[in-house]
Amino acid sequence: MPDITDKQYFTEDEALDFHRLPRPGKIGVQPTKPMATQRDLSLAYSPGVAVPVLRIAEDEDLAYDYTSKGNMVAVISNGTAILGLGNLGAMAAKPVMEGKSVLFKRFADVDSFDVEVRTTDPDEFVTVVKNIGDTWGGINLEDIKSPECFVIESQLQDLLDIPVFHDDQHGTAIISTAGLINACHIAGKRLEDVKVVLVGAGAAGLSSIGLMKAAGVRAENTVIIDRDGVVYKGRPGVDQWKAAHATDTPLRTLEEAMVGADVVLGLAAKGAITKEMVASMAPNPIIFAMANPDPEITPEEVQSVRSDAIIATGRSDYANQVNNVLGFPYIFRGALDVRARRVNHEMKVACAQALAQLAREDVPDEVAAAYRGRQLKFGPDYIIPTPFDPRLIWYIPPFVAQAAMDTGVARKPIADMDAYRARLRERVDPSAALMQRISSAVRAAPNKRVVFAEGEEPSVIRAAWGFKQAQLGTPILIGREELIRQNALEAGLNFDELGIEIANARLSGKNAEYTDWLFERLQRRGYLKRDVQRMINQDRNYFGATMCARGDADAMVTGVTRNFNMVLREVRRVLDIKDRMIGLSILLAKGRTIFVADTSIHEMPSAEELADIAIKAAATVRKLGRQPRVAFMSYSTFGNPPGERGEKVREAIRILDQRGADFEYEGEMPPELALDPDQRANYPFMRLSKDANVLIMPAIHSAAISTQLVQALGGATLVGPVLVGLEKSVQIVPLGAAVTEIITAATFAAYEEGAVGEETEG
């Protein structure tokens, strides 16, 4: 079995657990209609279902109106070319196809279902898909080897009246074409003039060169190279798909073709392009080295010989990533929304041009905030939008839809494109984007040193490894080095490869300095120096917090082996409260991101404390890139029924009025009023412009119970509570926290420390 985790952010066990727990697989089915009463069941199935059945029998197009067909794509494979792993069979492809289905939903709100066909015979494959293809509004073919993929896609396009799109071919083609359009613009070159060399004449390569020709590159200016050399006109043994791109040229080798070339497209393998080849290219060369996981030539190697080069790769750790997720979700979104019969060349070119145009526009704050430390501005290092740009969902599909309408393949034209863009904006799911935004911000910011206090615990060791692998910062494990290394070795982790730091409190050269500093802080609180020395020597929370206080680390994560209150007391003896300290829990559920406070600090807050909690929560939410809309929770609705707790909430509102708080707030109210616009219509005086996204609970018990209840019932993810307000960022995970929880907490710790004092989105 090939080792695929060497350069990844996880161990094999973590990958298997992710796909296996808490339930196998990554996708499921969720009803879109209520199923609570006998009437619901009668409408959903017999006898009510007979009504749409009869309508569809008369007109099959009505399936788009009465079933999920219009928002459903099948991801279909036979497993003959799985990722870079080869022909491993149909069932081995299923995890990948499920993953593709998840991406469709995450990025474009397209429902998707995977289908694995157990045959390597193209004709048999086509027959199977032809007979079931009308089930869906579109078909995404995936991981089918070349040249069979060309035959399969072409035949299915002719046989079915829905879009059939082989993403391994066209996805890379669309993104690389978008990049080429912008790279030429920056380099001062015209598409019709550039000489393009393709290294790797597989499905993606041939589709890329074909789409670039459709976008303006002249056929006579292209040269394609396979493992036997240049594909020239008349070369024997060349299949029809390569022959279609053969040129009349005296060139026979890659080295010869690269001399004076303006563009090289790499879709081959590591090392296929050398520095000498790059040095021979024309001024301002454009180099797309897109092999994964290792490009044909690294950006560092290119830059060592050509400072004028514009470079793109398939990797996320370099600028200008050619990532198919920029294309296929939005192509299908636009195609489905006009009920397109196919995805044609014009729609693909429109997608590429839209991506190129988006990259040239000003990058909004909500995108720039996710990449602190890196200026996202159109130029050599930003020729392609980032995959998590929230504008993609409403920016790209209208171009695709318009091209479908202009070319006559749309069955349901869109009359009002502005209204369509507004509807697309509403499809954006902020839940999954939140952690990605935070992770991207941490990764792009100056490297943060994060203390993992319970460094001998296997789960903490694995979390530190994952944190470092994900390039989120430098982890510092506190504990005995021999035991840490032993536990790491048993987990299959080699710390020497990553340079993870280990600090033994008892043996540290900082021991005396930390003791003196902490004793000076605590000497008037009843502590003797030997007490403080013992705390520094033997308690990792004291040592780690002091590292942060003294500037030897930026942030800390702890709590795996001790309960929250005990850990907080220890940390508070070392670190001061910067302003109001709160615990902010984050609920991600059904497309919403809800922030709940205070879930860990104030047991029975006063009205003044409730106001402070709201101010602190709103400020934190702004740091996370959201506009806070605060609702104060209560059993009472604006004084009905009356009660002591309700009066405290009303007093908190009066305090915020007096302070002139600069965010929306309202209360007191029950949750349904905060989260349901129809309910709020009965109270026209309310100041919330939209649903609340920050809920201030009247007491810690209501906060903790409500968030944990939602999580226990399922369908929601709970993050936190995130601790904010200390002078240095410390996150306390639940007792016995899992590896993912620890990494998430460490990421928040690094983010919170980096976010201090920065401007945030308004």
XYZ file of C-alpha atoms in Angstrom, residues 27-678:
652
model
C -22.909 11.952 3.097
C -26.480 11.108 4.073
C -30.074 11.893 3.162
C -32.075 14.572 4.936
C -35.799 15.086 4.208
C -36.788 18.499 2.916
C -40.437 18.125 3.955
C -41.917 17.548 7.443
C -42.643 13.921 8.370
C -44.317 14.515 11.706
C -47.961 13.591 11.119
C -50.078 11.016 9.299
C -51.059 13.731 6.816
C -47.367 14.395 6.073
C -46.828 10.715 5.345
C -49.921 10.569 3.144
C -48.678 13.515 1.098
C -45.100 12.251 0.872
C -46.020 8.728 -0.141
C -49.317 6.993 -0.769
C -51.822 8.264 -1.747
C -50.593 11.868 -2.182
C -47.527 10.967 -4.242
C -49.771 9.697 -7.030
C -50.629 13.272 -8.025
C -47.097 14.309 -9.139
C -46.558 10.808 -10.570
C -49.427 11.329 -12.999
C -48.270 14.834 -13.883
C -44.728 13.635 -14.652
C -46.092 10.740 -16.696
C -47.727 13.323 -18.955
C -44.656 15.602 -19.100
C -41.285 14.288 -17.908
C -39.866 17.809 -17.595
C -42.165 18.292 -14.598
C -39.755 16.059 -12.652
C -37.730 19.256 -12.234
C -40.702 20.842 -10.445
C -41.853 17.958 -8.256
C -38.615 16.100 -7.416
C -35.043 16.919 -6.433
C -33.749 16.283 -9.956
C -33.109 19.947 -10.688
C -30.571 20.273 -7.862
C -29.087 16.785 -7.998
C -25.826 15.686 -9.609
C -24.444 12.149 -9.794
C -20.712 11.679 -9.266
C -19.910 8.529 -11.253
C -16.679 6.538 -11.521
C -15.343 3.091 -12.261
C -12.201 3.663 -10.175
C -9.729 3.206 -13.029
C -7.771 6.388 -12.228
C -8.300 7.243 -8.551
C -6.450 10.436 -7.632
C -2.782 9.580 -8.194
C -3.240 6.016 -6.997
C -4.264 4.361 -10.262
C -6.767 1.613 -11.039
C -7.916 0.363 -7.641
C -11.464 -0.593 -8.550
C -14.923 0.888 -8.288
C -15.464 0.385 -4.558
C -12.098 1.923 -3.682
C -13.302 5.041 -5.507
C -16.311 5.468 -3.225
C -14.580 7.601 -0.515
C -13.370 9.966 -3.232
C -16.781 10.171 -4.878
C -18.437 10.865 -1.520
C -15.858 13.590 -0.989
C -16.742 15.122 -4.337
C -20.403 15.051 -3.328
C -19.521 16.929 -0.139
C -17.695 19.597 -2.164
C -20.723 20.081 -4.425
C -22.879 20.738 -1.363
C -20.349 22.834 0.516
C -19.432 25.212 -2.279
C -22.558 25.458 -4.461
C -25.426 23.909 -2.468
C -25.796 21.213 -5.127
C -27.116 17.913 -3.787
C -25.065 15.010 -4.990
C -24.953 11.246 -4.853
C -22.093 8.944 -5.760
C -22.388 5.966 -8.123
C -19.615 3.402 -8.558
C -19.877 1.237 -11.686
C -18.057 -2.081 -11.498
C -16.799 -2.346 -15.077
C -13.722 -1.291 -17.033
C -15.441 -1.755 -20.381
C -16.388 1.672 -21.806
C -19.430 0.373 -23.683
C -20.798 -1.388 -20.616
C -20.163 1.710 -18.495
C -22.016 3.890 -21.000
C -24.949 1.470 -21.083
C -25.294 1.496 -17.290
C -25.150 5.285 -16.982
C -27.407 5.850 -19.996
C -30.149 3.748 -18.416
C -30.103 5.569 -15.073
C -28.908 9.013 -16.179
C -32.327 10.690 -16.253
C -32.465 10.343 -12.468
C -30.279 13.437 -12.093
C -30.036 16.960 -13.415
C -26.375 16.418 -14.318
C -23.536 13.899 -14.217
C -19.991 14.514 -13.017
C -17.665 11.786 -14.297
C -14.613 11.281 -12.124
C -11.418 9.225 -11.913
C -11.850 7.362 -15.224
C -8.609 6.644 -17.042
C -7.591 8.007 -20.412
C -8.380 7.449 -23.263
C -11.589 5.642 -22.203
C -12.790 8.815 -20.454
C -12.995 10.636 -23.812
C -15.163 7.912 -25.332
C -17.426 7.650 -22.295
C -18.023 11.380 -21.958
C -18.621 11.896 -25.666
C -21.127 9.044 -25.956
C -23.044 10.021 -22.811
C -23.274 13.622 -23.992
C -24.962 12.351 -27.155
C -27.234 9.868 -25.378
C -28.427 11.989 -22.435
C -30.273 15.292 -22.387
C -28.464 16.595 -19.267
C -24.964 17.996 -18.641
C -22.245 15.314 -18.580
C -18.912 16.698 -17.421
C -15.642 14.835 -16.821
C -14.005 16.998 -14.180
C -10.548 15.418 -14.423
C -10.407 16.822 -17.946
C -12.302 20.058 -17.830
C -11.851 21.230 -14.243
C -8.103 21.647 -14.590
C -8.612 23.110 -18.064
C -10.971 25.817 -16.813
C -8.841 26.917 -13.861
C -5.565 26.854 -15.787
C -7.154 28.825 -18.637
C -8.338 31.446 -16.158
C -4.813 31.621 -14.783
C -3.331 31.892 -18.274
C -5.645 34.773 -19.197
C -4.466 36.752 -16.170
C -0.822 35.699 -16.393
C -0.703 36.936 -19.989
C -2.306 40.206 -18.911
C 0.368 40.715 -16.244
C 3.235 39.618 -18.497
C 2.084 41.923 -21.306
C 1.406 39.062 -23.703
C -1.586 38.289 -25.906
C -3.223 34.867 -25.924
C -3.078 34.698 -29.696
C 0.693 35.309 -29.659
C 1.973 33.077 -26.863
C 3.831 29.842 -27.570
C 2.426 27.134 -25.279
C 4.122 23.852 -24.416
C 2.072 21.079 -22.782
C 4.005 18.461 -20.804
C 1.702 15.491 -20.222
C -0.841 14.572 -22.896
C -3.404 12.913 -20.650
C -7.056 13.809 -20.183
C -6.447 17.003 -18.207
C -3.626 18.151 -20.459
C -5.473 17.657 -23.739
C -8.601 19.313 -22.360
C -6.521 22.248 -21.090
C -4.838 22.876 -24.424
C -8.203 22.517 -26.162
C -9.908 25.071 -23.935
C -6.996 27.482 -24.234
C -7.383 27.322 -28.005
C -11.087 28.068 -27.591
C -10.109 31.062 -25.434
C -7.727 32.488 -28.063
C -4.440 30.566 -28.153
C -3.552 29.736 -31.776
C -3.183 26.048 -32.625
C 0.081 26.586 -34.537
C 1.623 28.091 -31.382
C 1.125 24.941 -29.316
C 3.343 21.913 -28.806
C 2.313 18.878 -26.773
C 4.710 16.379 -25.259
C 3.948 12.843 -24.123
C 6.365 10.254 -22.759
C 7.611 9.572 -26.299
C 8.379 13.209 -27.103
C 6.684 15.835 -29.252
C 3.330 14.868 -30.784
C 3.907 16.069 -34.347
C 1.762 15.589 -37.416
C 2.416 12.206 -38.939
C 3.967 10.645 -35.851
C 3.048 6.935 -35.846
C 1.117 5.305 -32.981
C -0.683 8.475 -31.861
C -4.324 8.075 -30.795
C -7.065 10.278 -32.231
C -7.274 12.562 -29.195
C -3.589 13.448 -29.221
C -3.567 13.618 -33.023
C -6.231 16.326 -32.877
C -3.643 18.600 -31.219
C -0.580 17.537 -33.238
C 1.325 20.372 -34.919
C 3.528 20.569 -37.962
C 6.842 21.178 -36.188
C 10.476 20.096 -36.484
C 10.722 19.922 -32.676
C 11.128 16.444 -31.220
C 12.042 16.827 -27.525
C 10.815 18.783 -24.542
C 14.174 20.538 -24.272
C 13.837 21.813 -27.835
C 10.202 22.840 -27.362
C 10.962 24.879 -24.262
C 13.441 27.181 -26.018
C 11.688 30.522 -26.420
C 8.355 29.213 -25.092
C 6.100 31.721 -23.343
C 4.027 29.164 -21.410
C 4.589 25.650 -20.130
C 1.733 23.566 -18.739
C 2.894 20.705 -16.555
C 0.466 17.823 -16.098
C 3.017 15.054 -15.922
C 5.175 14.151 -12.896
C 7.782 15.457 -10.481
C 11.019 16.483 -12.182
C 9.608 16.578 -15.707
C 10.709 20.207 -16.093
C 14.278 21.247 -15.271
C 15.810 24.571 -14.342
C 17.770 24.556 -17.592
C 14.529 24.306 -19.553
C 13.026 27.211 -17.625
C 16.143 29.304 -18.223
C 15.702 28.834 -21.987
C 12.144 30.215 -22.046
C 11.067 33.633 -23.336
C 11.060 36.711 -21.084
C 8.358 36.771 -18.405
C 7.663 33.037 -18.713
C 4.411 31.531 -17.426
C 4.938 28.203 -15.687
C 2.017 26.082 -14.513
C 3.513 23.027 -12.775
C 0.320 21.244 -11.787
C 1.328 17.667 -10.953
C 0.301 16.579 -7.445
C 1.535 16.139 -4.809
C 4.899 17.181 -6.282
C 4.989 19.663 -9.170
C 7.131 19.133 -12.260
C 9.394 21.863 -10.913
C 9.019 23.764 -7.628
C 8.539 27.533 -7.473
C 11.825 27.760 -5.555
C 13.648 26.040 -8.409
C 12.032 28.317 -10.975
C 12.859 31.446 -8.998
C 16.501 30.391 -8.685
C 16.895 30.849 -12.473
C 14.034 33.177 -13.463
C 12.980 36.098 -11.291
C 10.536 37.212 -13.985
C 8.419 34.048 -13.994
C 4.724 33.787 -13.105
C 4.153 30.446 -11.409
C 1.122 28.332 -10.527
C 0.951 24.832 -9.052
C -1.680 22.383 -7.855
C -0.563 22.824 -4.251
C -2.266 24.884 -1.548
C 1.031 25.852 0.124
C 2.089 27.946 -2.877
C 0.481 31.001 -4.435
C -1.808 30.501 -7.434
C -3.229 27.067 -6.726
C -4.949 25.449 -9.720
C -7.772 23.815 -7.774
C -10.712 22.180 -9.546
C -13.048 23.206 -6.740
C -12.970 26.691 -8.279
C -14.806 25.288 -11.281
C -17.065 22.250 -11.122
C -19.447 23.358 -8.308
C -20.217 26.637 -10.045
C -20.429 25.192 -13.564
C -23.075 22.751 -12.374
C -24.811 25.432 -10.301
C -25.239 27.612 -13.380
C -26.103 24.670 -15.647
C -28.727 23.287 -13.268
C -30.338 26.666 -12.696
C -31.096 27.054 -16.418
C -31.761 23.316 -16.862
C -28.989 23.088 -19.432
C -28.887 20.119 -21.793
C -25.085 19.983 -21.744
C -21.936 21.836 -20.679
C -20.436 23.157 -23.894
C -17.163 24.904 -24.772
C -18.761 28.329 -24.438
C -19.878 27.624 -20.863
C -16.397 26.430 -19.916
C -14.756 29.476 -21.486
C -17.286 31.710 -19.704
C -16.349 30.092 -16.389
C -12.632 30.615 -17.054
C -13.155 34.241 -18.051
C -15.313 34.862 -14.972
C -12.646 33.413 -12.678
C -10.022 35.574 -14.360
C -12.199 38.656 -13.991
C -12.918 37.942 -10.321
C -9.196 37.746 -9.553
C -8.732 41.205 -11.093
C -11.339 42.815 -8.867
C -10.609 44.382 -5.501
C -10.437 41.739 -2.798
C -13.078 42.518 -0.135
C -12.247 42.670 3.557
C -14.001 39.387 4.305
C -11.553 37.590 1.985
C -8.466 39.593 2.921
C -9.139 38.971 6.629
C -8.631 35.256 6.084
C -5.113 35.822 4.732
C -3.497 38.166 7.227
C 0.111 38.757 6.393
C -0.454 38.253 2.640
C -1.687 40.987 0.332
C -4.351 39.517 -1.934
C -4.057 41.840 -4.888
C -4.067 41.075 -8.582
C -0.510 40.382 -9.611
C 2.027 37.585 -10.195
C 1.163 35.922 -6.871
C -2.604 36.261 -7.254
C -3.865 35.331 -10.727
C -6.554 32.868 -9.585
C -9.191 33.437 -6.853
C -8.797 31.500 -3.621
C -11.116 28.472 -3.217
C -12.759 29.937 -0.110
C -13.611 33.289 -1.643
C -17.327 33.628 -0.715
C -17.991 35.629 -3.892
C -17.542 32.566 -6.106
C -21.045 31.212 -5.473
C -22.795 34.314 -6.782
C -20.132 35.548 -9.217
C -19.363 32.519 -11.426
C -22.709 30.698 -12.058
C -24.382 33.704 -13.781
C -21.633 33.721 -16.437
C -22.116 29.990 -16.999
C -25.896 30.336 -17.085
C -25.700 33.247 -19.528
C -23.429 31.268 -21.871
C -25.881 28.361 -21.761
C -28.713 30.733 -22.652
C -26.710 32.414 -25.436
C -25.827 29.074 -27.029
C -29.333 27.629 -26.868
C -28.742 24.761 -24.431
C -30.798 26.305 -21.602
C -34.347 25.024 -21.166
C -35.268 27.528 -18.451
C -33.680 30.927 -19.157
C -33.165 33.354 -16.292
C -34.983 36.636 -16.871
C -33.473 38.693 -14.038
C -29.754 38.059 -13.492
C -29.540 40.519 -10.604
C -32.277 38.639 -8.763
C -30.492 35.378 -9.586
C -27.257 36.683 -8.046
C -29.183 37.672 -4.924
C -30.615 34.153 -4.633
C -27.152 32.672 -5.030
C -25.856 34.840 -2.187
C -28.495 33.295 0.067
C -27.121 29.827 -0.673
C -23.749 30.591 0.935
C -23.225 28.407 3.990
C -21.092 30.258 6.544
C -20.728 27.253 8.834
C -18.018 25.352 7.014
C -16.275 28.571 6.011
C -15.726 29.756 9.587
C -12.978 27.334 10.571
C -11.391 27.605 7.151
C -11.257 31.376 7.493
C -9.659 31.123 10.914
C -7.180 28.461 9.792
C -6.249 30.465 6.700
C -5.725 33.595 8.786
C -3.503 31.767 11.259
C -1.541 30.128 8.455
C -0.970 33.434 6.690
C -0.050 35.408 9.826
C 3.449 35.521 11.323
C 4.291 32.162 12.863
C 2.757 31.788 16.344
C 4.385 29.702 19.068
C 1.645 27.753 20.841
C 2.202 25.848 24.085
C 0.575 22.414 24.301
C 0.730 22.145 28.093
C -0.030 18.437 28.553
C 2.695 17.415 26.148
C 3.106 13.810 27.277
C -0.479 12.826 26.426
C -0.725 10.849 23.141
C -3.720 12.889 21.958
C -1.845 16.142 22.617
C 1.244 14.851 20.809
C -0.867 13.925 17.781
C -2.599 17.303 17.905
C 0.731 19.139 18.008
C 1.876 17.081 15.029
C -1.291 17.932 13.098
C -1.001 21.615 14.049
C 2.570 21.756 12.740
C 1.779 19.733 9.615
C -1.060 22.123 8.784
C 1.435 25.001 9.020
C -0.642 26.717 11.690
C 2.337 27.615 13.874
C 5.061 26.152 16.037
C 3.834 23.816 18.800
C 5.755 23.579 22.056
C 5.108 20.389 24.020
C 5.699 20.616 27.764
C 6.836 17.411 29.424
C 9.651 14.912 29.707
C 11.385 14.666 26.352
C 12.099 10.946 26.567
C 8.468 10.084 27.306
C 7.142 12.472 24.644
C 9.407 10.958 22.003
C 8.472 7.445 23.073
C 4.762 8.195 22.850
C 5.303 9.932 19.510
C 7.199 6.935 18.174
C 4.398 4.598 19.241
C 1.994 6.820 17.312
C 4.254 6.572 14.243
C 5.364 10.216 14.389
C 8.934 11.395 13.811
C 9.440 14.767 15.479
C 12.862 15.264 13.921
C 11.218 15.732 10.525
C 9.162 18.715 11.675
C 11.256 20.232 14.436
C 8.506 20.285 17.083
C 9.841 21.882 20.268
C 9.830 20.155 23.657
C 10.228 21.971 26.975
C 10.848 20.161 30.260
C 9.765 22.523 33.034
C 12.101 21.015 35.630
C 15.171 21.128 33.363
C 14.466 24.390 31.572
C 17.052 27.142 31.617
C 14.157 29.544 32.178
C 13.213 27.906 35.468
C 14.830 30.455 37.778
C 13.665 33.429 35.728
C 10.078 32.179 35.674
C 10.134 31.438 39.415
C 11.382 34.934 40.298
C 8.826 36.589 38.030
C 5.861 34.582 39.280
C 6.922 34.943 42.942
C 6.997 38.716 42.556
C 3.461 38.500 41.174
C 2.098 36.159 43.890
C 4.125 37.005 46.989
C 1.377 39.163 48.463
C -1.229 36.468 47.916
C 0.137 34.079 50.524
C 2.657 32.189 48.370
C 6.197 31.444 49.515
C 9.001 31.250 46.980
C 9.297 27.473 47.412
C 5.586 27.220 46.591
C 6.113 29.139 43.371
C 9.208 27.123 42.515
C 7.218 23.923 42.917
C 4.459 25.347 40.706
C 6.944 26.183 37.942
C 8.830 22.875 38.275
C 5.898 20.506 38.551
C 2.821 22.084 37.024
C 2.795 22.473 33.262
C -0.060 24.966 33.256
C 1.917 27.396 35.402
C 5.051 26.880 33.320
C 3.202 27.230 30.010
C 1.226 30.295 31.070
C 4.438 31.918 32.304
C 6.057 31.208 28.934
C 3.241 33.227 27.367
C 3.426 35.989 29.967
C 7.194 36.370 29.473
C 6.934 36.422 25.668
C 8.557 33.027 25.070
C 5.299 31.761 23.555
C 2.290 33.469 22.028
C -0.626 31.287 23.132
C -1.506 28.080 24.964
C -3.922 25.153 24.836
C -4.615 22.888 27.810
C -7.394 21.045 29.663
C -7.077 17.449 28.429
C -6.241 16.086 31.897
C -7.932 18.579 34.240
C -11.351 20.141 34.502
C -12.038 23.620 33.189
C -12.356 25.466 36.510
C -9.134 24.029 37.917
C -7.194 24.970 34.800
C -8.692 28.462 34.700
C -7.730 29.126 38.326
C -4.135 28.109 37.593
C -3.884 30.216 34.451
C -5.463 33.230 36.173
C -2.691 33.235 38.792
C -0.253 33.914 35.958
C -2.198 35.998 33.450
C -4.338 39.090 33.959
C -7.737 39.770 32.428
C -7.302 42.316 29.665
C -10.953 43.334 29.851
C -14.113 41.310 30.451
C -13.363 37.570 30.188
C -16.070 35.341 28.692
C -16.576 31.895 27.232
C -18.028 32.049 23.724
C -19.436 28.855 22.213
C -19.985 28.543 18.479
C -22.866 26.490 17.117
C -22.704 25.497 13.446
C -26.080 24.136 12.383
C -28.275 24.091 9.279
C -26.320 26.756 7.457
C -26.175 29.075 10.455
C -23.325 30.132 12.677
C -24.602 31.107 16.123
C -22.360 32.501 18.872
C -23.547 31.848 22.432
C -22.259 33.629 25.559
C -21.390 33.280 28.333
C -20.956 29.518 28.476
C -18.125 29.068 30.964
C -17.292 32.034 33.235
C -20.195 33.981 34.790
C -22.552 31.760 36.758
C -25.317 34.283 37.476
C -24.323 37.537 35.763
C -25.706 40.867 36.885
C -27.224 43.341 34.453
C -23.872 45.168 34.254
C -22.077 41.895 33.559
C -24.621 40.924 30.903
C -23.947 44.213 29.114
C -20.185 43.624 29.349
C -20.603 40.077 28.038
C -22.568 41.369 25.050
C -19.913 43.981 24.246
C -17.099 41.435 24.487
C -18.988 38.841 22.446
C -19.824 41.376 19.730
C -16.184 42.478 19.508
C -15.028 38.861 19.212
C -17.569 38.100 16.515
C -16.309 41.107 14.571
C -12.774 39.720 14.805
C -14.116 36.559 13.223
C -15.339 38.587 10.263
C -19.054 38.756 11.122
C -21.407 41.657 11.780
C -22.812 40.989 15.267
C -26.552 41.048 15.887
C -27.104 40.405 19.577
C -30.231 38.970 21.188
C -30.607 38.625 24.970
C -32.270 35.312 25.759
C -34.991 34.832 28.349
C -38.137 32.845 29.085
C -39.833 36.251 28.951
C -40.774 38.239 25.849
C -40.378 41.955 26.525
C -41.665 41.665 30.078
C -44.286 38.951 29.569
C -44.355 37.047 31.859
C -42.571 39.282 34.369
C -39.744 37.998 36.567
C -36.445 38.837 38.244
C -34.196 37.373 35.517
C -36.136 39.167 32.815
C -35.717 42.460 34.647
C -31.922 41.945 34.741
C -31.926 41.505 30.994
C -33.989 44.643 30.489
C -31.565 46.534 32.693
C -28.669 45.245 30.543
C -30.412 46.681 27.479
C -30.738 50.062 29.223
C -27.027 49.970 30.076
C -26.110 49.324 26.437
C -28.388 52.198 25.399
C -26.543 54.497 27.804
C -23.147 53.342 26.555
C -24.118 53.829 22.906
C -23.135 50.316 21.854
C -22.140 50.197 18.175
C -23.880 46.952 17.247
C -27.460 45.725 16.926
C -28.959 44.346 20.136
C -32.395 43.554 21.448
C -34.071 41.707 24.285
C -35.372 40.056 26.284
C -36.789 37.270 24.112
C -37.004 33.496 23.622
C -34.849 31.815 20.928
C -37.609 31.514 18.312
C -38.037 35.277 18.275
C -34.312 35.834 17.775
C -34.018 33.303 14.957
C -37.336 33.443 13.091
C -38.256 36.540 11.031
C -41.922 35.492 10.897
